[in-house]
Short mmCIF file of C-alpha atoms in Angstrom, two decimals:
data_model
loop_
_atom_site.label_atom_id
_atom_site.label_comp_id
_atom_site.label_asym_id
_atom_site.label_seq_id
_atom_site.Cartn_x
_atom_site.Cartn_y
_atom_site.Cartn_z
CA MET A 1 10.86 13.24 -41.12
CA ALA A 2 8.60 15.25 -38.83
CA TYR A 3 6.29 13.36 -36.47
CA PHE A 4 3.10 15.06 -35.30
CA PRO A 5 1.57 13.56 -32.12
CA PHE A 6 -1.98 12.80 -33.25
CA PHE A 7 -4.21 11.07 -30.68
CA VAL A 8 -6.21 8.53 -32.67
CA ASP A 9 -9.07 6.34 -31.42
CA ILE A 10 -7.94 2.74 -31.95
CA SER A 11 -10.56 1.08 -29.75
CA GLY A 12 -11.94 -1.90 -31.64
CA LYS A 13 -9.50 -1.42 -34.54
CA LYS A 14 -7.43 -4.31 -35.87
CA GLY A 15 -3.69 -4.36 -35.36
CA LEU A 16 -0.96 -6.88 -36.15
CA ILE A 17 2.28 -7.53 -34.28
CA ALA A 18 4.84 -9.63 -36.14
CA GLY A 19 7.10 -11.17 -33.52
CA GLY A 20 6.83 -13.29 -30.40
CA GLY A 21 9.71 -12.13 -28.22
CA ARG A 22 10.42 -9.54 -25.55
CA VAL A 23 10.11 -6.51 -27.85
CA ALA A 24 6.80 -7.72 -29.28
CA LEU A 25 5.47 -8.23 -25.73
CA HIS A 26 6.54 -4.70 -24.79
CA LYS A 27 4.61 -3.23 -27.75
CA LEU A 28 1.59 -5.42 -26.96
CA GLN A 29 1.51 -4.28 -23.32
CA LYS A 30 1.56 -0.63 -24.40
CA LEU A 31 -1.46 -1.16 -26.64
CA LEU A 32 -3.62 -3.21 -24.27
CA PRO A 33 -5.18 -0.28 -22.36
CA TYR A 34 -6.51 1.19 -25.62
CA GLY A 35 -8.93 -1.61 -26.52
CA VAL A 36 -7.38 -2.59 -29.86
CA LYS A 37 -8.11 -6.01 -31.45
CA LEU A 38 -4.65 -7.49 -31.74
CA THR A 39 -3.26 -10.41 -33.69
CA VAL A 40 0.28 -11.65 -33.05
CA VAL A 41 2.09 -13.81 -35.60
CA ALA A 42 5.43 -15.54 -34.95
CA PRO A 43 6.98 -19.02 -35.17
CA ARG A 44 7.54 -18.99 -31.40
CA PHE A 45 6.23 -17.03 -28.41
CA THR A 46 7.72 -16.37 -25.00
CA GLU A 47 5.86 -17.78 -22.01
CA GLU A 48 4.99 -14.28 -20.80
CA LEU A 49 3.56 -13.31 -24.16
CA LEU A 50 1.49 -16.50 -24.26
CA LYS A 51 0.17 -15.76 -20.76
CA THR A 52 -0.68 -12.16 -21.66
CA ALA A 53 -2.45 -13.22 -24.85
CA LEU A 54 -4.54 -15.79 -22.98
CA GLU A 55 -5.58 -13.25 -20.33
CA ASN A 56 -6.55 -10.60 -22.90
CA ASP A 57 -8.22 -12.60 -25.69
CA ILE A 58 -5.46 -11.93 -28.23
CA CYS A 59 -5.28 -13.99 -31.41
CA LEU A 60 -1.99 -15.87 -31.81
CA ILE A 61 -0.82 -17.34 -35.13
CA SER A 62 2.06 -19.75 -34.63
CA ARG A 63 4.00 -19.50 -37.92
CA ALA A 64 6.23 -17.13 -39.83
CA PHE A 65 4.77 -13.86 -41.13
CA GLU A 66 3.01 -13.99 -44.50
CA PRO A 67 2.11 -10.98 -46.69
CA GLY A 68 -1.59 -11.76 -46.43
CA ASP A 69 -1.45 -11.20 -42.66
CA ILE A 70 -1.66 -7.42 -43.09
CA LYS A 71 -5.00 -7.52 -44.95
CA GLY A 72 -7.64 -5.49 -43.10
CA MET A 73 -5.20 -4.24 -40.47
CA GLY A 74 -5.32 -0.63 -39.31
CA PHE A 75 -1.66 -0.75 -38.33
CA VAL A 76 1.23 -3.20 -38.17
CA ILE A 77 4.21 -3.50 -35.83
CA ALA A 78 7.25 -5.32 -37.18
CA ALA A 79 8.92 -6.60 -34.02
CA SER A 80 10.53 -9.90 -35.00
CA ASP A 81 14.12 -10.80 -34.14
CA ASP A 82 15.15 -10.55 -37.79
CA GLN A 83 15.87 -7.04 -39.14
CA GLY A 84 15.49 -8.17 -42.74
CA THR A 85 12.01 -9.53 -42.09
CA ASN A 86 11.04 -6.33 -40.26
CA ALA A 87 12.27 -4.16 -43.12
CA ALA A 88 10.33 -6.28 -45.66
CA ILE A 89 7.14 -5.93 -43.59
CA GLY A 90 7.71 -2.17 -43.44
CA ALA A 91 8.09 -1.88 -47.21
CA LEU A 92 5.00 -4.02 -47.83
CA CYS A 93 2.84 -1.94 -45.49
CA ARG A 94 4.00 1.37 -46.97
CA GLU A 95 3.17 0.12 -50.45
CA GLN A 96 -0.38 -0.65 -49.34
CA GLY A 97 -0.85 2.51 -47.29
CA ILE A 98 -0.95 0.73 -43.91
CA LEU A 99 0.62 2.44 -40.92
CA VAL A 100 3.66 0.46 -39.80
CA ASN A 101 6.16 0.68 -36.97
CA VAL A 102 9.48 -1.08 -37.51
CA VAL A 103 11.41 -1.56 -34.29
CA ASP A 104 14.93 -0.09 -34.16
CA ASP A 105 14.55 1.29 -37.72
CA LYS A 106 12.36 4.38 -37.75
CA ASP A 107 13.16 5.17 -41.40
CA ALA A 108 11.68 1.81 -42.46
CA GLY A 109 8.32 2.59 -40.84
CA SER A 110 5.67 5.30 -41.03
CA PHE A 111 5.04 5.88 -37.31
CA ILE A 112 7.02 5.56 -34.10
CA PHE A 113 6.03 4.45 -30.63
CA PRO A 114 6.17 7.18 -27.99
CA SER A 115 7.15 6.65 -24.39
CA LEU A 116 3.71 6.47 -22.79
CA VAL A 117 2.12 7.56 -19.54
CA LYS A 118 -1.40 6.14 -19.15
CA ALA A 119 -3.79 6.74 -16.25
CA GLY A 120 -7.46 6.26 -17.09
CA LYS A 121 -8.39 8.77 -19.76
CA LEU A 122 -5.06 10.54 -19.41
CA SER A 123 -2.55 9.65 -22.12
CA ILE A 124 0.81 11.37 -22.46
CA GLY A 125 3.11 10.48 -25.32
CA ILE A 126 6.77 11.53 -25.36
CA SER A 127 8.98 11.24 -28.41
CA THR A 128 12.46 12.37 -29.41
CA GLU A 129 11.82 11.16 -33.02
CA GLY A 130 14.16 8.29 -32.30
CA ALA A 131 17.09 10.50 -31.29
CA SER A 132 17.24 9.22 -27.71
CA PRO A 133 14.70 6.73 -26.33
CA GLY A 134 16.57 7.04 -23.02
CA VAL A 135 15.68 10.73 -22.74
CA ALA A 136 12.03 9.98 -23.52
CA ALA A 137 11.98 7.23 -20.87
CA SER A 138 13.56 9.54 -18.29
CA LEU A 139 11.03 12.30 -18.97
CA ARG A 140 8.22 9.75 -18.81
CA SER A 141 9.34 8.74 -15.32
CA GLN A 142 9.49 12.36 -14.16
CA ILE A 143 6.04 13.15 -15.56
CA ALA A 144 4.53 9.98 -14.07
CA SER A 145 5.75 11.09 -10.63
CA LEU A 146 3.65 14.26 -10.92
CA ILE A 147 0.39 12.43 -11.54
CA PRO A 148 -1.84 11.73 -8.51
CA ALA A 149 -2.20 8.08 -7.59
CA ASP A 150 -5.98 8.20 -8.13
CA MET A 151 -5.81 9.96 -11.50
CA GLU A 152 -8.15 7.49 -13.19
CA GLU A 153 -10.89 8.05 -10.59
CA ILE A 154 -10.29 11.80 -10.58
CA LEU A 155 -10.71 12.05 -14.36
CA ALA A 156 -13.87 9.95 -14.30
CA TYR A 157 -15.28 12.23 -11.60
CA LEU A 158 -14.32 15.43 -13.44
CA ASP A 159 -15.82 14.07 -16.64
CA SER A 160 -19.12 13.51 -14.81
CA LEU A 161 -19.12 17.15 -13.67
CA ARG A 162 -19.30 18.57 -17.19
CA ALA A 163 -22.94 17.62 -17.76
CA LEU A 164 -23.82 18.62 -14.18
CA ALA A 165 -22.23 22.05 -14.61
CA LYS A 166 -23.93 22.59 -17.95
CA ALA A 167 -27.32 21.79 -16.43
CA HIS A 168 -26.97 24.11 -13.41
CA ILE A 169 -24.62 26.95 -14.43
CA GLY A 170 -25.91 29.00 -17.33
CA ASP A 171 -23.03 31.46 -17.59
CA ARG A 172 -20.20 29.97 -19.67
CA ASP A 173 -17.38 31.81 -17.87
CA ARG A 174 -18.70 30.83 -14.44
CA ARG A 175 -19.13 27.23 -15.59
CA SER A 176 -15.54 27.18 -16.85
CA ALA A 177 -14.31 28.63 -13.54
CA PHE A 178 -16.16 25.92 -11.59
CA LEU A 179 -14.69 23.10 -13.67
CA LYS A 180 -11.21 24.60 -13.43
CA GLU A 181 -11.44 24.97 -9.64
CA MET A 182 -12.71 21.42 -9.20
CA ALA A 183 -9.94 20.03 -11.40
CA GLN A 184 -7.25 21.85 -9.43
CA THR A 185 -8.75 20.91 -6.07
CA CYS A 186 -8.96 17.22 -6.98
CA MET A 187 -5.36 17.30 -8.21
CA ASP A 188 -4.11 19.17 -5.14
CA HIS A 189 -5.70 16.74 -2.69
CA ASN A 190 -5.66 13.54 -4.79
CA MET A 191 -9.33 13.03 -4.04
CA ILE A 192 -12.89 13.30 -5.32
CA PHE A 193 -16.00 14.56 -3.56
CA ASP A 194 -19.28 12.89 -2.69
CA ALA A 195 -22.60 14.11 -4.12
CA GLN A 196 -23.38 16.41 -1.19
CA GLU A 197 -20.00 18.16 -1.24
CA THR A 198 -20.14 18.43 -5.03
CA MET A 199 -23.50 20.19 -4.94
CA GLN A 200 -22.31 22.55 -2.20
CA ARG A 201 -19.37 23.59 -4.35
CA LEU A 202 -21.58 23.85 -7.41
CA ALA A 203 -24.03 26.12 -5.56
CA GLY A 204 -21.37 28.80 -5.19
CA TYR A 205 -21.31 29.20 -8.97
CA MET A 206 -25.07 29.08 -9.55
CA VAL A 207 -25.80 32.51 -8.01
CA ASP A 208 -25.93 35.69 -10.02
CA GLY A 209 -22.83 37.87 -10.11
CA GLN A 210 -19.16 37.05 -9.78
CA GLU A 211 -18.42 38.42 -6.31
CA GLU A 212 -19.83 35.35 -4.53
CA CYS A 213 -17.38 33.10 -6.37
CA ALA A 214 -14.44 35.42 -5.80
CA GLY A 215 -14.73 35.03 -2.04
CA ARG A 216 -14.27 31.25 -2.02
CA ALA A 217 -11.52 30.14 0.36
CA GLY A 218 -8.53 28.16 -0.77
CA SER A 219 -7.11 25.06 0.87
CA VAL A 220 -4.05 24.02 2.85
CA LEU A 221 -1.76 21.02 2.55
CA LEU A 222 0.41 20.10 5.53
CA VAL A 223 3.47 18.57 3.87
CA GLY A 224 6.37 16.73 5.47
CA ALA A 225 9.61 17.85 3.81
CA GLY A 226 11.41 14.69 4.85
CA CYS A 227 14.62 14.52 6.82
CA GLY A 228 17.60 16.38 5.44
CA ARG A 229 18.18 16.31 1.69
CA GLN A 230 15.48 17.44 -0.71
CA ASP A 231 15.38 14.10 -2.52
CA LEU A 232 13.86 12.55 0.61
CA VAL A 233 10.56 14.38 0.19
CA THR A 234 7.73 12.13 -0.99
CA VAL A 235 6.59 12.26 -4.61
CA ARG A 236 3.19 13.50 -3.48
CA GLY A 237 4.81 16.18 -1.33
CA LEU A 238 6.91 17.42 -4.25
CA ARG A 239 3.80 17.62 -6.45
CA ALA A 240 2.17 19.83 -3.81
CA ILE A 241 5.20 22.13 -3.62
CA ARG A 242 5.19 22.57 -7.38
CA ARG A 243 1.50 23.53 -7.40
CA ALA A 244 1.59 25.84 -4.38
CA ASN A 245 0.35 29.41 -4.66
CA ILE A 246 1.76 30.16 -1.20
CA LEU A 247 4.53 28.20 0.56
CA VAL A 248 4.89 28.59 4.33
CA TYR A 249 8.06 26.81 5.42
CA ASP A 250 10.13 25.97 8.48
CA ASP A 251 13.82 26.15 9.30
CA LEU A 252 14.83 22.49 9.11
CA ILE A 253 14.19 21.85 5.43
CA ASP A 254 16.52 21.62 2.47
CA THR A 255 16.10 25.03 0.82
CA GLY A 256 16.58 23.30 -2.54
CA LEU A 257 12.91 22.40 -2.25
CA LEU A 258 12.06 26.08 -2.68
CA ASP A 259 13.43 25.93 -6.22
CA HIS A 260 10.57 23.61 -7.17
CA THR A 261 7.91 26.27 -6.59
CA SER A 262 6.43 28.28 -9.44
CA GLU A 263 7.75 31.78 -10.14
CA SER A 264 4.51 33.31 -8.87
CA CYS A 265 4.51 31.35 -5.58
CA GLU A 266 4.73 33.51 -2.45
CA GLN A 267 7.29 32.07 -0.02
CA ILE A 268 6.95 32.84 3.71
CA TYR A 269 9.56 31.73 6.26
CA VAL A 270 8.28 30.95 9.78
CA GLY A 271 11.23 28.99 11.17
CA LYS A 272 11.71 28.11 14.84
CA ARG A 273 15.08 26.86 16.05
CA SER A 274 16.96 26.71 19.35
CA GLY A 275 14.50 29.06 21.01
CA LYS A 276 14.73 31.63 18.21
CA HIS A 277 11.24 32.02 16.78
CA SER A 278 10.56 34.16 13.73
CA MET A 279 6.87 33.66 14.48
CA GLN A 280 4.95 32.17 17.39
CA GLN A 281 2.71 29.16 16.79
CA ASP A 282 -0.56 31.06 17.20
CA GLU A 283 0.75 33.60 14.67
CA ILE A 284 1.55 30.79 12.22
CA ASN A 285 -1.96 29.38 12.67
CA ALA A 286 -3.47 32.80 11.99
CA LEU A 287 -1.23 33.27 8.94
CA LEU A 288 -2.33 29.96 7.42
CA VAL A 289 -6.00 30.85 7.91
CA LYS A 290 -5.48 34.31 6.42
CA LYS A 291 -3.61 33.07 3.35
CA ALA A 292 -6.11 30.25 2.74
CA ARG A 293 -8.97 32.74 2.81
CA GLU A 294 -7.21 34.73 0.12
CA GLY A 295 -7.69 31.72 -2.16
CA GLY A 296 -5.47 29.23 -3.93
CA LEU A 297 -3.37 26.40 -2.53
CA VAL A 298 -1.33 27.03 0.61
CA VAL A 299 1.40 24.47 1.28
CA ARG A 300 2.68 24.33 4.85
CA LEU A 301 6.10 22.71 4.51
CA LYS A 302 7.49 21.24 7.74
CA GLY A 303 10.77 19.42 8.35
CA GLY A 304 10.50 15.68 8.85
CA ASP A 305 6.87 14.72 9.44
CA PRO A 306 4.27 17.31 10.57
CA TYR A 307 2.79 14.91 13.12
CA VAL A 308 6.06 13.92 14.85
CA PHE A 309 6.67 16.82 17.25
CA GLY A 310 5.95 19.17 14.37
CA ARG A 311 2.74 20.63 15.83
CA GLY A 312 0.99 19.71 12.63
CA MET A 313 -2.20 18.67 14.38
CA GLU A 314 -2.39 22.06 16.12
CA GLU A 315 -2.29 23.76 12.73
CA LEU A 316 -4.80 21.34 11.24
CA MET A 317 -7.24 21.92 14.12
CA ALA A 318 -6.89 25.70 13.82
CA LEU A 319 -7.61 25.52 10.10
CA GLN A 320 -10.58 23.22 10.55
CA ALA A 321 -12.00 25.51 13.23
CA ALA A 322 -11.81 28.35 10.71
CA GLY A 323 -13.66 26.28 8.10
CA ILE A 324 -10.59 25.82 5.89
CA ARG A 325 -10.14 22.58 3.96
CA VAL A 326 -6.86 21.00 5.04
CA GLU A 327 -5.10 17.73 4.18
CA TYR A 328 -1.92 16.02 5.36
CA ILE A 329 0.99 14.55 3.38
CA PRO A 330 3.44 12.59 5.57
CA GLY A 331 7.20 12.96 5.50
CA ILE A 332 10.20 10.86 6.50
CA THR A 333 10.81 11.59 10.17
CA SER A 334 14.26 12.19 11.65
CA CYS A 335 13.68 9.76 14.52
CA ILE A 336 14.06 6.91 12.02
CA ALA A 337 16.02 8.45 9.15
CA VAL A 338 18.90 10.13 11.00
CA PRO A 339 19.89 6.96 12.91
CA ALA A 340 19.54 4.99 9.67
CA PHE A 341 21.93 7.38 7.89
CA ALA A 342 24.47 6.52 10.58
CA GLY A 343 23.89 2.79 10.15
CA ILE A 344 21.72 2.39 13.24
CA PRO A 345 18.30 0.71 12.94
CA VAL A 346 15.84 1.65 15.66
CA THR A 347 14.68 -1.97 15.78
CA HIS A 348 16.51 -5.22 15.09
CA ARG A 349 15.42 -8.80 15.57
CA GLY A 350 16.72 -10.23 18.84
CA VAL A 351 17.97 -6.83 20.00
CA SER A 352 15.10 -4.32 20.03
CA ARG A 353 11.46 -5.12 19.35
CA SER A 354 10.23 -1.55 19.85
CA PHE A 355 11.35 2.06 19.83
CA HIS A 356 10.09 5.11 21.70
CA VAL A 357 10.38 8.72 20.61
CA ILE A 358 10.76 11.41 23.27
CA THR A 359 11.01 15.18 22.88
CA GLY A 360 12.89 17.74 24.95
CA TYR A 361 10.01 20.21 24.59
CA THR A 362 6.93 20.65 26.76
CA ALA A 363 3.42 20.94 25.37
CA THR A 364 3.78 24.73 25.22
CA GLY A 365 6.85 24.54 23.02
CA GLU A 366 9.35 25.84 25.61
CA ARG A 367 12.34 23.76 26.67
CA ASP A 368 11.97 22.06 30.04
CA LYS A 369 13.88 23.86 32.76
CA ASN A 370 13.77 20.70 34.82
CA LEU A 371 13.69 17.53 32.76
CA ALA A 372 12.65 15.50 35.80
CA ALA A 373 9.31 17.31 35.55
CA GLY A 374 9.06 16.42 31.85
CA PRO A 375 9.74 12.84 30.67
CA ASP A 376 9.08 10.04 33.14
CA PHE A 377 12.62 8.66 33.25
CA ALA A 378 11.67 5.91 35.64
CA GLN A 379 9.26 4.59 33.04
CA LEU A 380 11.72 5.14 30.17
CA ALA A 381 14.46 3.26 32.01
CA ARG A 382 12.24 0.19 32.32
CA LEU A 383 11.58 0.00 28.58
CA GLU A 384 13.47 -2.73 26.74
CA GLY A 385 13.39 -1.10 23.30
CA THR A 386 15.32 1.76 21.74
CA LEU A 387 14.91 5.31 23.07
CA VAL A 388 15.13 8.11 20.51
CA PHE A 389 15.32 11.69 21.83
CA LEU A 390 14.52 14.55 19.46
CA MET A 391 15.27 18.20 20.25
CA GLY A 392 17.06 17.15 23.44
CA PHE A 393 20.69 17.73 22.48
CA ALA A 394 21.05 20.74 24.80
CA HIS A 395 19.99 18.44 27.66
CA LEU A 396 22.24 15.48 26.78
CA THR A 397 23.99 15.48 30.15
CA GLN A 398 20.71 15.60 32.08
CA ILE A 399 19.14 12.88 29.93
CA ALA A 400 22.06 10.51 30.53
CA GLU A 401 22.14 11.23 34.26
CA GLU A 402 18.37 10.86 34.70
CA LEU A 403 18.32 7.51 32.87
CA VAL A 404 21.15 6.15 35.03
CA PHE A 405 19.50 7.50 38.20
CA ALA A 406 16.27 5.76 37.14
CA GLY A 407 18.05 2.41 36.82
CA LYS A 408 19.42 2.25 33.26
CA LYS A 409 22.87 0.60 33.14
CA VAL A 410 25.73 3.08 32.75
CA SER A 411 27.13 0.78 30.03
CA THR A 412 24.03 1.22 27.83
CA PRO A 413 25.22 2.23 24.32
CA VAL A 414 24.33 5.75 23.19
CA ALA A 415 24.82 7.59 19.90
CA VAL A 416 24.48 11.27 19.11
CA ILE A 417 23.92 11.94 15.41
CA HIS A 418 23.83 15.15 13.42
CA GLY A 419 22.54 14.80 9.85
CA GLY A 420 22.87 17.78 7.54
CA PHE A 421 21.44 18.59 4.13
CA ASP A 422 24.46 17.23 2.29
CA SER A 423 25.63 13.63 2.22
CA GLY A 424 27.49 13.90 5.52
CA VAL A 425 26.46 12.51 8.90
CA GLU A 426 28.35 13.23 12.10
CA ILE A 427 28.09 10.58 14.81
CA VAL A 428 29.57 10.03 18.25
CA ARG A 429 29.16 6.72 20.08
CA GLY A 430 29.58 6.10 23.76
CA THR A 431 27.63 4.99 26.81
CA LEU A 432 25.39 6.74 29.29
CA ALA A 433 28.53 7.24 31.38
CA ASP A 434 30.58 9.18 28.83
CA ILE A 435 28.41 10.26 25.87
CA ALA A 436 28.06 13.88 27.02
CA VAL A 437 31.83 14.33 27.26
CA LYS A 438 32.46 12.61 23.91
CA ALA A 439 29.82 14.71 22.14
CA ALA A 440 31.35 17.91 23.53
CA GLN A 441 34.85 16.85 22.47
CA ALA A 442 33.61 16.05 18.94
CA CYS A 443 31.86 19.44 18.70
CA ILE A 444 28.64 17.84 17.47
CA LYS A 445 26.21 20.51 16.29
CA ALA A 446 22.47 20.83 16.82
CA PRO A 447 20.06 19.61 15.70
CA ALA A 448 21.06 16.13 16.76
CA VAL A 449 19.24 12.89 17.45
CA ILE A 450 20.08 10.89 20.58
CA VAL A 451 19.70 7.10 20.36
CA VAL A 452 19.87 4.99 23.52
CA GLY A 453 19.90 1.21 23.33
CA GLU A 454 21.74 -1.93 22.24
CA VAL A 455 21.05 -1.19 18.52
CA VAL A 456 23.80 1.45 18.73
CA ALA A 457 26.39 -1.30 19.19
CA LEU A 458 25.29 -3.35 16.17
CA TRP A 459 27.60 -1.62 13.70
CA SER A 460 30.41 0.90 13.94
#
């Protein structure tokens, strides 16, 4: 048998489900978004099926299936708990030319149920022709992760643009280019535009000639790569990486994320680590503006979260000043994730009701020569919550000494944690009195997160 994936309008059509159990409910739930008029016949129904039927105005017939039940039906689903009954329903429907699906017996039916992805007017059906429903379900999950959260609203908006474009853009090629750009922009940013912004974008395609349209700037997405392994990036962040025309990335990311870009994507490394800068910040800002003006989607991929000591706001402000559209996608930050990998929560009831994140960098991006002129250790020492130091590993000795000098108890628990891009986490525990010596003896590598507080002693 060879199954062709027709998309058929079943809104308002009559359909019958024979069965009142879990499988019948599953089939019913798949069909509900498509506006079909369903009848369900079975001697007994599960409570969930009864509830669903009541909420969705579905006709229930509480008895065993009878041959006359298929009269006038556009399709039938044989989903009872008895395989013999299902097979008999399948044979009866085929004799009368009625489409029938027989659960767990594709040869007894005339159509099969795909694994479905549904978001507004978007319908995606996946089928292995019954060879492996598990594969279809797995692919469905992967595809669903690529769809923007507001897909239903986006499609409704894009649908409304078709008539607007036809009324204002006479040239067919230019009209097609406008609709394509709007579709990609809405997908890239998971958003729609108000009437004013829509008309401004439309105006660029209403003028004579193509050169005006060719000069339209692209957009930038600031994306947090997460902390460490590539599977810690957000679903939305991964979607952006896969759609990027240009990827500008930092040092502290899992390079496995680069494999998710398209073959045509231009990849530009601008890493900064331990004082070794491949590019200064103002140069990175200028690069982002330049690449955005060339058109397409620029993804600025930053380790952890762009707004947690990642200078993401500086880049966003530079782009906005240049008139470039820019959006932000958060990432999992190391100040929470790295301690968690080592079994240390930054807060815990009865132990720490707050946590504070401190950096070893100044506002200009250079390491402090004198930490006493940087963080206010007197204030930090008075805090009752957890202290988390990022980018301060080179100053571990000074940090410990300054906290003790400012009044923190020398017995305060401290952990130094290095989390790599594999499954390993290196951790050294001690106190303010001995953590610097212990970290040196253990040869802990940078980058490392320093955690100061009683939460360190919760688990070891």
